[in-house]
Amino acid sequence: APTRDLAVAEIRTTIVDVPTVRKHKLSQTSVTAQSYVIVQVRLANGVEGIGEAATLGGPRWSEESVEGIKATIDTYLAPALLGQAADRFVTAGERLDAAAKRNNAAKAALETALFDAVGQSLGLPVAALLGGAVRTSFPVLWTLASGDPDQEIAEAEGKLAARLHRTFKIKIGAQSPEADLARLTRLSKALADRATLIVDANQAWDETTARRCLPRLAGLGIALVEQPLPAWNVAGMGRLRAQGGMPPLLADECVFTPHDMLAVAEAAAADAVSLKLVKHGGLVGLRKVAAVAEAAGIGLYGGCLLESSVGAAAHLHAFAGLRELAWGCEHFGPQILTGDLVTEPLRFHDFAVHLPDGPGLGVTLDPDKLRHYARS
Ligand code: MUC
Ligand code: MG
């Protein structure tokens, strides 16, 4: 068994680019490869923990890019943790916040690696360190984002037939609202009797457009609409919800911090919130945002940024201990990559993704794959 010397001895960062099986198109960007920073933290006892910072198309989904994340960790964040006790997660978070403002994806990757290393050292899954798992499997949706409705219907049919996914999130906002409505009408006709459909506009609409189009989405049976308005327009989301005939709204880019969550609750701006490590700065931060949402009666949705099995496993450990995860999760990331970064990828079956067993994150970095996908 490893010794109890949990001091942080070494921190390494690697940028990787993993091609996706098809183009993934959002309102503000389109990707054919997913870029991550993989963090490896070695403790004095020799145990190594891993974490992942995901991005989507450079600094477009949020302000962080893999190049910036790596530089910030190497220059500012890693020195704040070297020599520190890895099991003092709150103290580590304070030191990271003192070393750099925001940079939440970078901090999340580091904190994940601390949790993994401590879990392995103590022989406990990360979920146990966070209070214990309430669930070990999570309903998981698939995102339709090629923009071509024929391809999207065929892709959804394949997922249904394989019993992998029966909820689909459709990315809208890359084209005009009318074109998206025509596309959604086709998808709804083909799939709505057998699947739940939700949409993500990634902030593409203004309030006037949303007021006009949201009731039509409700009419097509769309069960949830994610971030229809720009992140700054929380008051607008509140005004939309106050109007009748609207579908439920999911807050994504407007909620990074617990303070953001409180503002959304005060403005009655969302029915649910998408929880993501890259937004909340780590597992401790994710659970804080979830607690504010719970206190306000706002539902929890297990969000992603197309993580590999490393980042997805970290999310599942954080989601495992939530009392209610009303909207399930969207950790399909490992399935959209042409290859994974771990020896045994997460398991997907029966429309669910399953919490990996074993201490720490329960996934093991594959050094050959890390080398293969590492940016030279
Ligand atoms: C987002 O905005 O939700 C998550 C799933 C997906 O397809 O895109 C991401 C980002
Ligand atoms: Mg979103």
mmCIF file of C-alpha atoms and ligand atoms in Angstrom:
data_model
loop_
_atom_site.group_PDB
_atom_site.id
_atom_site.type_symbol
_atom_site.label_atom_id
_atom_site.label_comp_id
_atom_site.label_asym_id
_atom_site.label_seq_id
_atom_site.Cartn_x
_atom_site.Cartn_y
_atom_site.Cartn_z
ATOM 1 C CA ALA A 1 0.000 0.000 0.000
ATOM 2 C CA PRO A 2 1.257 3.526 -0.709
ATOM 3 C CA THR A 3 2.483 5.564 2.253
ATOM 4 C CA ARG A 4 0.371 8.355 3.686
ATOM 5 C CA ASP A 5 2.781 11.047 2.457
ATOM 6 C CA LEU A 6 0.301 12.927 0.300
ATOM 7 C CA ALA A 7 2.508 15.934 -0.490
ATOM 8 C CA VAL A 8 2.378 17.056 -4.125
ATOM 9 C CA ALA A 9 5.787 16.232 -5.643
ATOM 10 C CA GLU A 10 5.412 16.864 -9.387
ATOM 11 C CA ILE A 11 2.843 18.275 -11.837
ATOM 12 C CA ARG A 12 2.971 17.642 -15.593
ATOM 13 C CA THR A 13 0.707 19.032 -18.320
ATOM 14 C CA THR A 14 0.207 17.726 -21.863
ATOM 15 C CA ILE A 15 -1.919 19.193 -24.649
ATOM 16 C CA VAL A 16 -3.705 16.493 -26.662
ATOM 17 C CA ASP A 17 -5.872 16.718 -29.791
ATOM 18 C CA VAL A 18 -8.221 13.787 -30.395
ATOM 19 C CA PRO A 19 -10.146 13.700 -33.716
ATOM 20 C CA THR A 20 -13.933 13.340 -33.497
ATOM 21 C CA VAL A 21 -15.937 10.798 -35.524
ATOM 22 C CA ARG A 22 -17.710 13.657 -37.323
ATOM 23 C CA LYS A 23 -17.857 17.435 -37.405
ATOM 24 C CA HIS A 24 -19.567 18.892 -34.276
ATOM 25 C CA LYS A 25 -21.264 22.205 -35.047
ATOM 26 C CA LEU A 26 -22.383 24.715 -32.392
ATOM 27 C CA SER A 27 -23.763 28.225 -32.810
ATOM 28 C CA GLN A 28 -20.350 29.857 -32.314
ATOM 29 C CA THR A 29 -17.873 27.206 -33.514
ATOM 30 C CA SER A 30 -17.385 23.871 -35.225
ATOM 31 C CA VAL A 31 -14.822 21.195 -34.309
ATOM 32 C CA THR A 32 -13.332 18.065 -35.914
ATOM 33 C CA ALA A 33 -10.992 17.351 -33.002
ATOM 34 C CA GLN A 34 -11.294 17.776 -29.259
ATOM 35 C CA SER A 35 -8.406 19.466 -27.444
ATOM 36 C CA TYR A 36 -7.633 18.804 -23.784
ATOM 37 C CA VAL A 37 -4.903 19.501 -21.276
ATOM 38 C CA ILE A 38 -4.102 16.309 -19.379
ATOM 39 C CA VAL A 39 -2.690 16.963 -15.906
ATOM 40 C CA GLN A 40 -0.606 14.359 -14.075
ATOM 41 C CA VAL A 41 0.054 14.982 -10.379
ATOM 42 C CA ARG A 42 2.602 12.745 -8.628
ATOM 43 C CA LEU A 43 2.571 12.589 -4.824
ATOM 44 C CA ALA A 44 5.539 11.947 -2.516
ATOM 45 C CA ASN A 45 4.220 8.382 -2.033
ATOM 46 C CA GLY A 46 4.680 7.740 -5.765
ATOM 47 C CA VAL A 47 0.958 7.653 -6.613
ATOM 48 C CA GLU A 48 -0.029 9.561 -9.753
ATOM 49 C CA GLY A 49 -3.426 11.229 -10.220
ATOM 50 C CA ILE A 50 -4.862 12.534 -13.487
ATOM 51 C CA GLY A 51 -7.222 15.292 -14.528
ATOM 52 C CA GLU A 52 -8.436 16.837 -17.753
ATOM 53 C CA ALA A 53 -9.289 20.371 -18.868
ATOM 54 C CA ALA A 54 -11.626 20.301 -21.862
ATOM 55 C CA THR A 55 -12.179 23.092 -24.380
ATOM 56 C CA LEU A 56 -14.347 23.369 -27.478
ATOM 57 C CA GLY A 57 -12.833 25.036 -30.563
ATOM 58 C CA GLY A 58 -10.195 27.152 -28.803
ATOM 59 C CA PRO A 59 -11.287 30.033 -26.537
ATOM 60 C CA ARG A 60 -14.746 30.273 -28.128
ATOM 61 C CA TRP A 61 -17.071 28.308 -25.869
ATOM 62 C CA SER A 62 -15.512 30.071 -22.878
ATOM 63 C CA GLU A 63 -12.400 32.194 -22.543
ATOM 64 C CA GLU A 64 -9.999 29.288 -21.890
ATOM 65 C CA SER A 65 -7.904 27.557 -24.580
ATOM 66 C CA VAL A 66 -5.591 24.561 -24.153
ATOM 67 C CA GLU A 67 -2.573 26.769 -24.856
ATOM 68 C CA GLY A 68 -3.658 29.239 -22.166
ATOM 69 C CA ILE A 69 -4.589 26.484 -19.695
ATOM 70 C CA LYS A 70 -1.186 24.811 -20.028
ATOM 71 C CA ALA A 71 0.685 28.118 -19.617
ATOM 72 C CA THR A 72 -1.416 29.140 -16.594
ATOM 73 C CA ILE A 73 -0.955 25.791 -14.856
ATOM 74 C CA ASP A 74 2.779 25.575 -15.552
ATOM 75 C CA THR A 75 3.510 29.192 -14.607
ATOM 76 C CA TYR A 76 1.036 30.062 -11.833
ATOM 77 C CA LEU A 77 -1.117 27.197 -10.568
ATOM 78 C CA ALA A 78 1.302 24.255 -10.259
ATOM 79 C CA PRO A 79 3.763 26.245 -8.080
ATOM 80 C CA ALA A 80 0.857 27.008 -5.702
ATOM 81 C CA LEU A 81 0.304 23.261 -5.096
ATOM 82 C CA LEU A 82 3.847 21.845 -5.039
ATOM 83 C CA GLY A 83 4.705 20.594 -1.547
ATOM 84 C CA GLN A 84 1.099 20.993 -0.336
ATOM 85 C CA ALA A 85 -0.996 18.160 1.147
ATOM 86 C CA ALA A 86 -3.095 16.772 -1.717
ATOM 87 C CA ASP A 87 -6.024 15.812 0.559
ATOM 88 C CA ARG A 88 -6.669 19.420 1.666
ATOM 89 C CA PHE A 89 -8.965 20.127 -1.249
ATOM 90 C CA VAL A 90 -10.482 23.340 0.104
ATOM 91 C CA THR A 91 -7.086 24.767 1.035
ATOM 92 C CA ALA A 92 -5.769 23.780 -2.402
ATOM 93 C CA GLY A 93 -8.724 25.612 -3.976
ATOM 94 C CA GLU A 94 -7.979 28.733 -1.923
ATOM 95 C CA ARG A 95 -4.334 28.661 -3.016
ATOM 96 C CA LEU A 96 -5.338 28.257 -6.676
ATOM 97 C CA ASP A 97 -7.782 31.172 -6.410
ATOM 98 C CA ALA A 98 -5.052 33.312 -4.847
ATOM 99 C CA ALA A 99 -2.636 32.381 -7.675
ATOM 100 C CA ALA A 100 -5.003 33.128 -10.571
ATOM 101 C CA LYS A 101 -8.448 34.664 -11.123
ATOM 102 C CA ARG A 102 -11.062 32.420 -12.835
ATOM 103 C CA ASN A 103 -9.221 29.939 -15.138
ATOM 104 C CA ASN A 104 -11.811 27.426 -13.944
ATOM 105 C CA ALA A 105 -11.017 24.619 -16.410
ATOM 106 C CA ALA A 106 -7.323 24.749 -15.446
ATOM 107 C CA LYS A 107 -8.193 24.633 -11.734
ATOM 108 C CA ALA A 108 -10.691 21.820 -12.274
ATOM 109 C CA ALA A 109 -8.104 19.630 -14.011
ATOM 110 C CA LEU A 110 -5.643 20.121 -11.150
ATOM 111 C CA GLU A 111 -8.231 19.484 -8.448
ATOM 112 C CA THR A 112 -9.431 16.350 -10.282
ATOM 113 C CA ALA A 113 -5.866 15.006 -10.297
ATOM 114 C CA LEU A 114 -5.597 15.673 -6.535
ATOM 115 C CA PHE A 115 -8.836 13.749 -5.905
ATOM 116 C CA ASP A 116 -7.650 10.873 -8.103
ATOM 117 C CA ALA A 117 -4.252 10.667 -6.376
ATOM 118 C CA VAL A 118 -5.755 10.850 -2.872
ATOM 119 C CA GLY A 119 -8.433 8.276 -3.731
ATOM 120 C CA GLN A 120 -5.809 5.871 -5.040
ATOM 121 C CA SER A 121 -3.604 6.477 -1.985
ATOM 122 C CA LEU A 122 -6.462 5.715 0.430
ATOM 123 C CA GLY A 123 -8.070 2.961 -1.664
ATOM 124 C CA LEU A 124 -11.327 4.922 -2.077
ATOM 125 C CA PRO A 125 -13.278 6.029 -5.155
ATOM 126 C CA VAL A 126 -13.468 9.807 -5.635
ATOM 127 C CA ALA A 127 -17.252 9.570 -5.114
ATOM 128 C CA ALA A 128 -16.598 8.218 -1.595
ATOM 129 C CA LEU A 129 -14.320 11.187 -0.813
ATOM 130 C CA LEU A 130 -17.249 13.436 -1.813
ATOM 131 C CA GLY A 131 -19.757 11.778 0.513
ATOM 132 C CA GLY A 132 -20.563 8.497 -1.222
ATOM 133 C CA ALA A 133 -22.406 7.430 -4.373
ATOM 134 C CA VAL A 134 -26.201 7.661 -4.467
ATOM 135 C CA ARG A 135 -26.177 6.149 -7.986
ATOM 136 C CA THR A 136 -23.642 4.331 -10.154
ATOM 137 C CA SER A 137 -25.315 4.704 -13.535
ATOM 138 C CA PHE A 138 -26.551 7.825 -15.272
ATOM 139 C CA PRO A 139 -29.032 8.217 -18.132
ATOM 140 C CA VAL A 140 -26.924 9.717 -20.924
ATOM 141 C CA LEU A 141 -28.031 11.687 -23.982
ATOM 142 C CA TRP A 142 -26.371 12.055 -27.385
ATOM 143 C CA THR A 143 -25.891 15.359 -29.212
ATOM 144 C CA LEU A 144 -26.954 15.782 -32.844
ATOM 145 C CA ALA A 145 -24.740 18.514 -34.254
ATOM 146 C CA SER A 146 -23.794 17.895 -37.865
ATOM 147 C CA GLY A 147 -26.457 20.368 -39.041
ATOM 148 C CA ASP A 148 -27.641 17.906 -41.725
ATOM 149 C CA PRO A 149 -31.054 16.501 -40.696
ATOM 150 C CA ASP A 150 -30.734 13.323 -42.819
ATOM 151 C CA GLN A 151 -27.410 12.484 -41.185
ATOM 152 C CA GLU A 152 -28.826 13.416 -37.764
ATOM 153 C CA ILE A 153 -31.879 11.161 -38.096
ATOM 154 C CA ALA A 154 -29.704 8.246 -39.258
ATOM 155 C CA GLU A 155 -27.269 8.846 -36.378
ATOM 156 C CA ALA A 156 -30.109 8.925 -33.825
ATOM 157 C CA GLU A 157 -31.628 5.732 -35.293
ATOM 158 C CA GLY A 158 -28.275 4.002 -34.836
ATOM 159 C CA LYS A 159 -28.043 5.091 -31.197
ATOM 160 C CA LEU A 160 -31.622 3.977 -30.468
ATOM 161 C CA ALA A 161 -31.087 0.587 -32.121
ATOM 162 C CA ALA A 162 -27.873 0.040 -30.142
ATOM 163 C CA ARG A 163 -29.722 1.002 -26.897
ATOM 164 C CA LEU A 164 -27.038 3.646 -26.242
ATOM 165 C CA HIS A 165 -29.133 6.849 -26.162
ATOM 166 C CA ARG A 166 -32.822 7.760 -26.256
ATOM 167 C CA THR A 167 -32.546 11.450 -25.423
ATOM 168 C CA PHE A 168 -31.018 13.693 -28.070
ATOM 169 C CA LYS A 169 -29.739 17.261 -27.728
ATOM 170 C CA ILE A 170 -29.862 19.185 -30.975
ATOM 171 C CA LYS A 171 -27.433 22.053 -31.446
ATOM 172 C CA ILE A 172 -29.133 25.101 -32.960
ATOM 173 C CA GLY A 173 -28.141 28.691 -33.675
ATOM 174 C CA ALA A 174 -25.537 28.152 -36.438
ATOM 175 C CA GLN A 175 -28.207 29.023 -39.030
ATOM 176 C CA SER A 176 -31.318 31.246 -39.070
ATOM 177 C CA PRO A 177 -34.124 30.483 -36.581
ATOM 178 C CA GLU A 178 -36.424 29.577 -39.514
ATOM 179 C CA ALA A 179 -33.910 27.081 -40.917
ATOM 180 C CA ASP A 180 -33.442 25.560 -37.452
ATOM 181 C CA LEU A 181 -37.224 25.320 -36.976
ATOM 182 C CA ALA A 182 -37.539 23.464 -40.291
ATOM 183 C CA ARG A 183 -34.708 21.114 -39.250
ATOM 184 C CA LEU A 184 -36.268 20.545 -35.811
ATOM 185 C CA THR A 185 -39.680 19.847 -37.390
ATOM 186 C CA ARG A 186 -38.075 17.065 -39.437
ATOM 187 C CA LEU A 187 -36.208 15.618 -36.469
ATOM 188 C CA SER A 188 -39.316 15.792 -34.286
ATOM 189 C CA LYS A 189 -41.457 13.974 -36.904
ATOM 190 C CA ALA A 190 -38.843 11.241 -37.271
ATOM 191 C CA LEU A 191 -37.908 10.739 -33.608
ATOM 192 C CA ALA A 192 -40.270 12.366 -31.091
ATOM 193 C CA ASP A 193 -42.462 9.287 -30.550
ATOM 194 C CA ARG A 194 -39.447 7.195 -29.519
ATOM 195 C CA ALA A 195 -37.018 9.706 -28.039
ATOM 196 C CA THR A 196 -36.859 12.818 -25.864
ATOM 197 C CA LEU A 197 -35.538 15.854 -27.748
ATOM 198 C CA ILE A 198 -33.910 18.914 -26.215
ATOM 199 C CA VAL A 199 -32.025 21.793 -27.879
ATOM 200 C CA ASP A 200 -28.996 23.960 -27.080
ATOM 201 C CA ALA A 201 -28.810 27.401 -28.730
ATOM 202 C CA ASN A 202 -25.447 28.304 -27.140
ATOM 203 C CA GLN A 203 -26.572 31.941 -26.614
ATOM 204 C CA ALA A 204 -27.513 32.454 -30.287
ATOM 205 C CA TRP A 205 -30.887 34.190 -29.961
ATOM 206 C CA ASP A 206 -31.879 37.627 -28.760
ATOM 207 C CA GLU A 207 -34.869 38.001 -26.472
ATOM 208 C CA THR A 208 -37.283 38.958 -29.262
ATOM 209 C CA THR A 209 -36.331 35.909 -31.339
ATOM 210 C CA ALA A 210 -36.577 33.651 -28.298
ATOM 211 C CA ARG A 211 -40.022 35.045 -27.369
ATOM 212 C CA ARG A 212 -41.244 34.236 -30.893
ATOM 213 C CA CYS A 213 -39.558 30.819 -31.356
ATOM 214 C CA LEU A 214 -39.660 29.143 -27.936
ATOM 215 C CA PRO A 215 -43.430 28.447 -27.963
ATOM 216 C CA ARG A 216 -42.946 26.819 -31.390
ATOM 217 C CA LEU A 217 -40.231 24.580 -29.931
ATOM 218 C CA ALA A 218 -42.635 23.630 -27.136
ATOM 219 C CA GLY A 219 -45.182 22.813 -29.852
ATOM 220 C CA LEU A 220 -42.676 20.430 -31.474
ATOM 221 C CA GLY A 221 -42.358 18.599 -28.157
ATOM 222 C CA ILE A 222 -38.874 19.942 -27.310
ATOM 223 C CA ALA A 223 -38.544 19.073 -23.608
ATOM 224 C CA LEU A 224 -35.836 21.550 -22.588
ATOM 225 C CA VAL A 225 -34.103 24.555 -24.184
ATOM 226 C CA GLU A 226 -30.532 25.298 -23.150
ATOM 227 C CA GLN A 227 -29.099 28.817 -23.020
ATOM 228 C CA PRO A 228 -31.284 30.481 -25.678
ATOM 229 C CA LEU A 229 -30.019 33.982 -24.776
ATOM 230 C CA PRO A 230 -26.530 35.457 -24.320
ATOM 231 C CA ALA A 231 -24.989 34.556 -20.972
ATOM 232 C CA TRP A 232 -25.309 38.159 -19.741
ATOM 233 C CA ASN A 233 -29.091 38.239 -20.250
ATOM 234 C CA VAL A 234 -30.210 36.436 -17.113
ATOM 235 C CA ALA A 235 -33.017 38.950 -16.608
ATOM 236 C CA GLY A 236 -34.235 38.130 -20.127
ATOM 237 C CA MET A 237 -34.364 34.407 -19.319
ATOM 238 C CA GLY A 238 -36.474 35.333 -16.280
ATOM 239 C CA ARG A 239 -38.843 37.390 -18.449
ATOM 240 C CA LEU A 240 -39.211 34.511 -20.923
ATOM 241 C CA ARG A 241 -40.050 32.043 -18.162
ATOM 242 C CA ALA A 242 -42.656 34.437 -16.755
ATOM 243 C CA GLN A 243 -44.514 34.233 -20.077
ATOM 244 C CA GLY A 244 -46.859 31.280 -20.698
ATOM 245 C CA GLY A 245 -46.310 28.557 -23.308
ATOM 246 C CA MET A 246 -42.540 28.342 -22.900
ATOM 247 C CA PRO A 247 -40.574 25.077 -22.698
ATOM 248 C CA PRO A 248 -38.407 24.590 -19.585
ATOM 249 C CA LEU A 249 -35.086 26.499 -19.775
ATOM 250 C CA LEU A 250 -31.627 25.148 -18.920
ATOM 251 C CA ALA A 251 -28.885 27.534 -17.780
ATOM 252 C CA ASP A 252 -25.430 26.764 -19.165
ATOM 253 C CA GLU A 253 -22.982 29.571 -20.036
ATOM 254 C CA CYS A 254 -24.668 31.978 -17.579
ATOM 255 C CA VAL A 255 -23.700 29.876 -14.537
ATOM 256 C CA PHE A 256 -20.027 29.442 -13.670
ATOM 257 C CA THR A 257 -19.860 30.395 -9.968
ATOM 258 C CA PRO A 258 -22.194 29.853 -7.001
ATOM 259 C CA HIS A 259 -22.851 33.622 -7.198
ATOM 260 C CA ASP A 260 -24.003 33.222 -10.822
ATOM 261 C CA MET A 261 -26.289 30.410 -9.683
ATOM 262 C CA LEU A 262 -27.749 32.614 -6.961
ATOM 263 C CA ALA A 263 -28.402 35.408 -9.515
ATOM 264 C CA VAL A 264 -30.196 32.937 -11.815
ATOM 265 C CA ALA A 265 -32.292 31.734 -8.871
ATOM 266 C CA GLU A 266 -33.163 35.302 -7.843
ATOM 267 C CA ALA A 267 -34.229 36.153 -11.412
ATOM 268 C CA ALA A 268 -36.203 32.866 -11.686
ATOM 269 C CA ALA A 269 -34.268 32.501 -14.962
ATOM 270 C CA ALA A 270 -33.995 28.698 -15.288
ATOM 271 C CA ASP A 271 -35.745 25.401 -14.595
ATOM 272 C CA ALA A 272 -32.461 23.502 -14.502
ATOM 273 C CA VAL A 273 -28.698 24.109 -14.534
ATOM 274 C CA SER A 274 -25.978 22.308 -16.479
ATOM 275 C CA LEU A 275 -23.139 21.350 -14.107
ATOM 276 C CA LYS A 276 -19.621 21.241 -15.595
ATOM 277 C CA LEU A 277 -16.174 21.055 -14.028
ATOM 278 C CA VAL A 278 -14.765 23.548 -16.562
ATOM 279 C CA LYS A 279 -17.276 26.144 -15.334
ATOM 280 C CA HIS A 280 -17.256 25.528 -11.592
ATOM 281 C CA GLY A 281 -13.492 25.135 -11.127
ATOM 282 C CA GLY A 282 -13.584 21.564 -9.849
ATOM 283 C CA LEU A 283 -15.601 18.958 -7.978
ATOM 284 C CA VAL A 284 -15.909 21.001 -4.776
ATOM 285 C CA GLY A 285 -17.107 24.021 -6.792
ATOM 286 C CA LEU A 286 -19.543 21.889 -8.802
ATOM 287 C CA ARG A 287 -21.131 20.612 -5.605
ATOM 288 C CA LYS A 288 -21.443 24.215 -4.299
ATOM 289 C CA VAL A 289 -23.287 25.348 -7.436
ATOM 290 C CA ALA A 290 -25.504 22.259 -7.163
ATOM 291 C CA ALA A 291 -26.318 23.131 -3.546
ATOM 292 C CA VAL A 292 -27.436 26.662 -4.478
ATOM 293 C CA ALA A 293 -29.602 25.224 -7.271
ATOM 294 C CA GLU A 294 -31.112 22.659 -4.908
ATOM 295 C CA ALA A 295 -31.900 25.393 -2.384
ATOM 296 C CA ALA A 296 -33.769 27.300 -5.121
ATOM 297 C CA GLY A 297 -35.648 24.265 -6.423
ATOM 298 C CA ILE A 298 -33.739 24.362 -9.727
ATOM 299 C CA GLY A 299 -33.149 20.937 -11.308
ATOM 300 C CA LEU A 300 -29.697 19.459 -11.907
ATOM 301 C CA TYR A 301 -28.399 18.396 -15.325
ATOM 302 C CA GLY A 302 -25.047 16.637 -15.731
ATOM 303 C CA GLY A 303 -23.320 18.774 -18.360
ATOM 304 C CA CYS A 304 -20.161 18.120 -20.393
ATOM 305 C CA LEU A 305 -17.685 19.767 -22.729
ATOM 306 C CA LEU A 306 -17.088 16.583 -24.771
ATOM 307 C CA GLU A 307 -14.574 15.214 -22.274
ATOM 308 C CA SER A 308 -12.646 11.970 -22.818
ATOM 309 C CA SER A 309 -13.104 9.137 -20.300
ATOM 310 C CA VAL A 310 -10.743 11.017 -17.934
ATOM 311 C CA GLY A 311 -12.888 14.145 -17.608
ATOM 312 C CA ALA A 312 -16.150 12.227 -17.957
ATOM 313 C CA ALA A 313 -15.192 9.900 -15.071
ATOM 314 C CA ALA A 314 -14.447 12.939 -12.893
ATOM 315 C CA HIS A 315 -17.914 14.337 -13.639
ATOM 316 C CA LEU A 316 -19.618 11.018 -12.871
ATOM 317 C CA HIS A 317 -17.905 10.881 -9.454
ATOM 318 C CA ALA A 318 -19.171 14.411 -8.718
ATOM 319 C CA PHE A 319 -22.698 13.609 -10.018
ATOM 320 C CA ALA A 320 -22.833 10.276 -8.166
ATOM 321 C CA GLY A 321 -23.405 11.926 -4.796
ATOM 322 C CA LEU A 322 -26.160 14.360 -5.809
ATOM 323 C CA ARG A 323 -29.506 13.446 -4.253
ATOM 324 C CA GLU A 324 -31.447 14.235 -7.421
ATOM 325 C CA LEU A 325 -30.077 14.438 -10.944
ATOM 326 C CA ALA A 326 -33.444 15.199 -12.485
ATOM 327 C CA TRP A 327 -32.238 15.582 -16.084
ATOM 328 C CA GLY A 328 -29.589 12.843 -16.263
ATOM 329 C CA CYS A 329 -26.278 13.570 -17.968
ATOM 330 C CA GLU A 330 -24.688 14.171 -21.370
ATOM 331 C CA HIS A 331 -21.292 12.476 -20.970
ATOM 332 C CA PHE A 332 -21.284 10.976 -24.447
ATOM 333 C CA GLY A 333 -17.824 12.545 -25.052
ATOM 334 C CA PRO A 334 -15.850 9.278 -25.034
ATOM 335 C CA GLN A 335 -18.165 8.020 -27.804
ATOM 336 C CA ILE A 336 -17.609 10.948 -30.145
ATOM 337 C CA LEU A 337 -13.803 10.547 -30.094
ATOM 338 C CA THR A 338 -11.987 8.332 -32.586
ATOM 339 C CA GLY A 339 -9.850 7.112 -29.672
ATOM 340 C CA ASP A 340 -9.764 7.488 -25.881
ATOM 341 C CA LEU A 341 -6.899 8.307 -23.506
ATOM 342 C CA VAL A 342 -7.405 5.510 -20.952
ATOM 343 C CA THR A 343 -6.769 1.768 -20.863
ATOM 344 C CA GLU A 344 -10.460 0.955 -20.347
ATOM 345 C CA PRO A 345 -12.951 3.609 -21.562
ATOM 346 C CA LEU A 346 -16.205 4.261 -19.699
ATOM 347 C CA ARG A 347 -18.966 1.710 -20.294
ATOM 348 C CA PHE A 348 -22.132 2.754 -22.145
ATOM 349 C CA HIS A 349 -25.120 0.422 -22.295
ATOM 350 C CA ASP A 350 -28.882 0.417 -21.685
ATOM 351 C CA PHE A 351 -29.100 4.156 -22.366
ATOM 352 C CA ALA A 352 -26.748 4.880 -19.458
ATOM 353 C CA VAL A 353 -23.102 5.571 -18.732
ATOM 354 C CA HIS A 354 -21.684 3.721 -15.746
ATOM 355 C CA LEU A 355 -19.481 4.912 -12.874
ATOM 356 C CA PRO A 356 -16.131 3.140 -13.176
ATOM 357 C CA ASP A 357 -15.072 0.887 -10.262
ATOM 358 C CA GLY A 358 -11.866 1.091 -8.323
ATOM 359 C CA PRO A 359 -10.058 3.700 -6.251
ATOM 360 C CA GLY A 360 -9.611 7.297 -7.431
ATOM 361 C CA LEU A 361 -11.326 8.080 -10.724
ATOM 362 C CA GLY A 362 -11.378 4.392 -11.657
ATOM 363 C CA VAL A 363 -9.784 5.073 -15.058
ATOM 364 C CA THR A 364 -6.099 4.666 -15.956
ATOM 365 C CA LEU A 365 -4.243 6.879 -18.401
ATOM 366 C CA ASP A 366 -2.767 4.899 -21.298
ATOM 367 C CA PRO A 367 0.776 6.292 -21.834
ATOM 368 C CA ASP A 368 0.871 5.133 -25.482
ATOM 369 C CA LYS A 369 -2.398 6.902 -26.272
ATOM 370 C CA LEU A 370 -1.255 10.025 -24.428
ATOM 371 C CA ARG A 371 1.921 10.044 -26.552
ATOM 372 C CA HIS A 372 -0.062 9.326 -29.723
ATOM 373 C CA TYR A 373 -2.492 12.249 -29.288
ATOM 374 C CA ALA A 374 -0.006 14.672 -27.671
ATOM 375 C CA ARG A 375 0.566 17.852 -29.663
ATOM 376 C CA SER A 376 4.193 17.945 -30.798
HETATM 377 C C1 MUC B 1 -22.558 22.905 -24.434
HETATM 378 O O1 MUC B 1 -22.738 24.099 -24.636
HETATM 379 O O2 MUC B 1 -23.431 22.319 -23.803
HETATM 380 C C2 MUC B 1 -21.955 19.892 -24.544
HETATM 381 C C3 MUC B 1 -22.512 18.988 -25.344
HETATM 382 C C4 MUC B 1 -22.363 19.421 -26.652
HETATM 383 O O3 MUC B 1 -22.740 18.879 -27.658
HETATM 384 O O4 MUC B 1 -21.721 20.622 -26.650
HETATM 385 C C5 MUC B 1 -21.276 20.879 -25.342
HETATM 386 C C6 MUC B 1 -21.268 22.281 -24.896
HETATM 387 MG MG MG B 2 -24.622 24.175 -23.586
#
